[in-house]
PDB file of C-alpha atoms in Angstrom:
ATOM      1  CA  MET M  22     -40.018 108.222 -79.915  1.00 40.00           C
ATOM      2  CA  ALA M  23     -38.913 108.952 -83.479  1.00 42.00           C
ATOM      3  CA  GLU M  24     -35.303 108.257 -83.901  1.00 45.00           C
ATOM      4  CA  GLY M  25     -33.159 111.447 -83.250  1.00 46.00           C
ATOM      5  CA  SER M  26     -36.213 113.496 -82.211  1.00 59.00           C
ATOM      6  CA  ASP M  27     -35.515 115.212 -78.889  1.00 71.00           C
ATOM      7  CA  THR M  28     -38.805 117.140 -79.038  1.00 82.00           C
ATOM      8  CA  SER M  29     -40.899 113.974 -79.177  1.00 90.00           C
ATOM      9  CA  LEU M  30     -38.706 112.423 -76.379  1.00 94.00           C
ATOM     10  CA  THR M  31     -39.465 115.597 -74.271  1.00 94.00           C
ATOM     11  CA  ALA M  32     -43.176 115.407 -75.184  1.00 94.00           C
ATOM     12  CA  GLY M  33     -43.430 111.752 -74.261  1.00 94.00           C
ATOM     13  CA  ILE M  34     -41.782 112.327 -70.871  1.00 95.00           C
ATOM     14  CA  LYS M  35     -44.020 115.309 -70.155  1.00 95.00           C
ATOM     15  CA  SER M  36     -46.965 113.387 -71.266  1.00 94.00           C
ATOM     16  CA  PHE M  37     -46.269 110.474 -68.987  1.00 92.00           C
ATOM     17  CA  ALA M  38     -45.660 112.830 -65.977  1.00 94.00           C
ATOM     18  CA  GLY M  39     -48.885 114.564 -66.671  1.00 94.00           C
ATOM     19  CA  GLU M  40     -50.946 111.240 -66.830  1.00 93.00           C
ATOM     20  CA  HIS M  41     -49.551 109.983 -63.624  1.00 91.00           C
ATOM     21  CA  GLY M  42     -49.553 113.013 -61.380  1.00 92.00           C
ATOM     22  CA  GLY M  43     -45.852 113.759 -61.773  1.00 92.00           C
ATOM     23  CA  ALA M  44     -42.898 111.528 -62.218  1.00 92.00           C
ATOM     24  CA  LYS M  45     -39.211 110.865 -61.366  1.00 90.00           C
ATOM     25  CA  ALA M  46     -36.604 109.440 -63.807  1.00 92.00           C
ATOM     26  CA  VAL M  47     -33.536 107.271 -63.460  1.00 91.00           C
ATOM     27  CA  ILE M  48     -31.178 107.294 -66.430  1.00 93.00           C
ATOM     28  CA  GLU M  49     -29.169 104.181 -67.390  1.00 90.00           C
ATOM     29  CA  TYR M  50     -26.332 104.114 -69.691  1.00 91.00           C
ATOM     30  CA  VAL M  51     -26.908 101.171 -72.260  1.00 91.00           C
ATOM     31  CA  GLY M  52     -23.618 101.381 -74.269  1.00 90.00           C
ATOM     32  CA  LYS M  53     -23.638 102.196 -77.917  1.00 88.00           C
ATOM     33  CA  LYS M  54     -27.482 102.363 -78.000  1.00 87.00           C
ATOM     34  CA  GLY M  55     -27.365 105.359 -75.753  1.00 93.00           C
ATOM     35  CA  ALA M  56     -29.424 105.699 -72.545  1.00 94.00           C
ATOM     36  CA  ARG M  57     -32.634 104.253 -71.014  1.00 90.00           C
ATOM     37  CA  ILE M  58     -34.832 106.624 -69.053  1.00 92.00           C
ATOM     38  CA  VAL M  59     -37.108 104.730 -66.644  1.00 89.00           C
ATOM     39  CA  LEU M  60     -39.949 107.087 -65.561  1.00 89.00           C
ATOM     40  CA  VAL M  61     -41.810 106.236 -62.348  1.00 89.00           C
ATOM     41  CA  GLY M  62     -45.108 108.040 -61.941  1.00 88.00           C
ATOM     42  CA  ASP M  63     -46.359 109.354 -58.655  1.00 87.00           C
ATOM     43  CA  ASP M  64     -49.117 106.771 -58.898  1.00 87.00           C
ATOM     44  CA  GLY M  65     -46.625 103.946 -59.049  1.00 84.00           C
ATOM     45  CA  GLU M  66     -46.952 103.228 -62.837  1.00 86.00           C
ATOM     46  CA  TRP M  67     -43.783 103.279 -64.744  1.00 85.00           C
ATOM     47  CA  SER M  68     -42.420 103.261 -68.353  1.00 85.00           C
ATOM     48  CA  ASP M  69     -39.243 103.739 -70.232  1.00 87.00           C
ATOM     49  CA  GLN M  70     -37.906 105.779 -73.144  1.00 91.00           C
ATOM     50  CA  PHE M  71     -34.718 105.705 -75.018  1.00 93.00           C
ATOM     51  CA  ALA M  72     -32.332 108.463 -75.858  1.00 94.00           C
ATOM     52  CA  GLY M  73     -29.220 108.774 -78.083  1.00 94.00           C
ATOM     53  CA  SER M  74     -27.095 109.441 -75.034  1.00 94.00           C
ATOM     54  CA  THR M  75     -27.206 110.229 -71.264  1.00 94.00           C
ATOM     55  CA  ASP M  76     -26.777 113.911 -72.023  1.00 94.00           C
ATOM     56  CA  VAL M  77     -29.793 113.978 -74.344  1.00 95.00           C
ATOM     57  CA  ALA M  78     -31.716 112.018 -71.768  1.00 95.00           C
ATOM     58  CA  ARG M  79     -30.914 114.466 -68.974  1.00 95.00           C
ATOM     59  CA  LYS M  80     -31.775 117.527 -71.120  1.00 95.00           C
ATOM     60  CA  ALA M  81     -35.122 115.923 -72.133  1.00 95.00           C
ATOM     61  CA  CYS M  82     -36.030 115.283 -68.619  1.00 96.00           C
ATOM     62  CA  ASP M  83     -35.081 118.809 -67.582  1.00 95.00           C
ATOM     63  CA  ALA M  84     -36.988 120.309 -70.436  1.00 95.00           C
ATOM     64  CA  ALA M  85     -40.126 118.206 -69.347  1.00 95.00           C
ATOM     65  CA  GLY M  86     -39.867 119.214 -65.785  1.00 95.00           C
ATOM     66  CA  VAL M  87     -39.085 115.713 -64.486  1.00 95.00           C
ATOM     67  CA  GLU M  88     -36.588 115.210 -61.693  1.00 92.00           C
ATOM     68  CA  VAL M  89     -33.859 112.906 -62.397  1.00 92.00           C
ATOM     69  CA  GLU M  90     -32.529 110.646 -59.523  1.00 87.00           C
ATOM     70  CA  ASN M  91     -28.822 109.753 -59.427  1.00 80.00           C
ATOM     71  CA  GLU M  92     -29.577 106.124 -58.657  1.00 69.00           C
ATOM     72  CA  TRP M  93     -32.250 103.669 -57.803  1.00 63.00           C
ATOM     73  CA  GLU M  94     -33.271 104.691 -54.197  1.00 67.00           C
ATOM     74  CA  ARG M  95     -35.233 102.237 -52.175  1.00 67.00           C
ATOM     75  CA  GLU M  96     -38.198 104.521 -51.797  1.00 69.00           C
ATOM     76  CA  LEU M  97     -38.447 104.869 -55.526  1.00 64.00           C
ATOM     77  CA  MET M  98     -38.270 101.236 -56.143  1.00 65.00           C
ATOM     78  CA  GLU M  99     -40.924 100.704 -53.526  1.00 64.00           C
ATOM     79  CA  GLN M 100     -43.220 103.204 -55.341  1.00 64.00           C
ATOM     80  CA  MET M 101     -43.193 101.098 -58.581  1.00 64.00           C
ATOM     81  CA  ARG M 102     -46.230  98.936 -59.264  1.00 64.00           C
ATOM     82  CA  PRO M 103     -45.395  96.201 -61.827  1.00 61.00           C
ATOM     83  CA  SER M 104     -48.391  95.416 -63.928  1.00 58.00           C
ATOM     84  CA  ASN M 105     -50.012  91.881 -63.886  1.00 57.00           C
ATOM     85  CA  ASP M 106     -48.987  91.434 -67.472  1.00 58.00           C
ATOM     86  CA  LEU M 107     -45.374  92.038 -66.528  1.00 52.00           C
ATOM     87  CA  TRP M 108     -45.590  89.416 -63.726  1.00 51.00           C
ATOM     88  CA  ARG M 109     -47.058  87.016 -66.147  1.00 56.00           C
ATOM     89  CA  SER M 110     -44.264  87.631 -68.729  1.00 54.00           C
ATOM     90  CA  MET M 111     -41.652  87.116 -66.136  1.00 51.00           C
ATOM     91  CA  SER M 112     -43.198  83.965 -64.925  1.00 55.00           C
ATOM     92  CA  ARG M 113     -42.938  82.441 -68.496  1.00 57.00           C
ATOM     93  CA  ARG M 114     -39.199  83.194 -68.878  1.00 57.00           C
ATOM     94  CA  SER M 115     -36.802  80.430 -68.032  1.00 56.00           C
ATOM     95  CA  MET M 116     -33.315  81.032 -66.681  1.00 53.00           C
ATOM     96  CA  ALA M 117     -30.396  80.144 -68.880  1.00 54.00           C
ATOM     97  CA  ARG M 118     -27.791  78.191 -67.346  1.00 50.00           C
TER      98      ARG M 118
END
């Protein structure tokens, strides 16, 4: 997403939903950086996008025709399929004590 470009954010969300048979979104506030939009496709694939604020994120999802969930529901989490690359990258991380 280009910084400050709501149209490219909407286009990215719409593109993801189209490629994955539809999608649902969860918007997470990340402080001064704005908001993270986690998109979960109907096929289980997922991705994320960043917006300047939660309001911008919600408007972009609405404009793209993607339903926004209020929180992480169990059914939505069970639908997600992490890629093998993600599992490999998580296995290399060490916990800080």
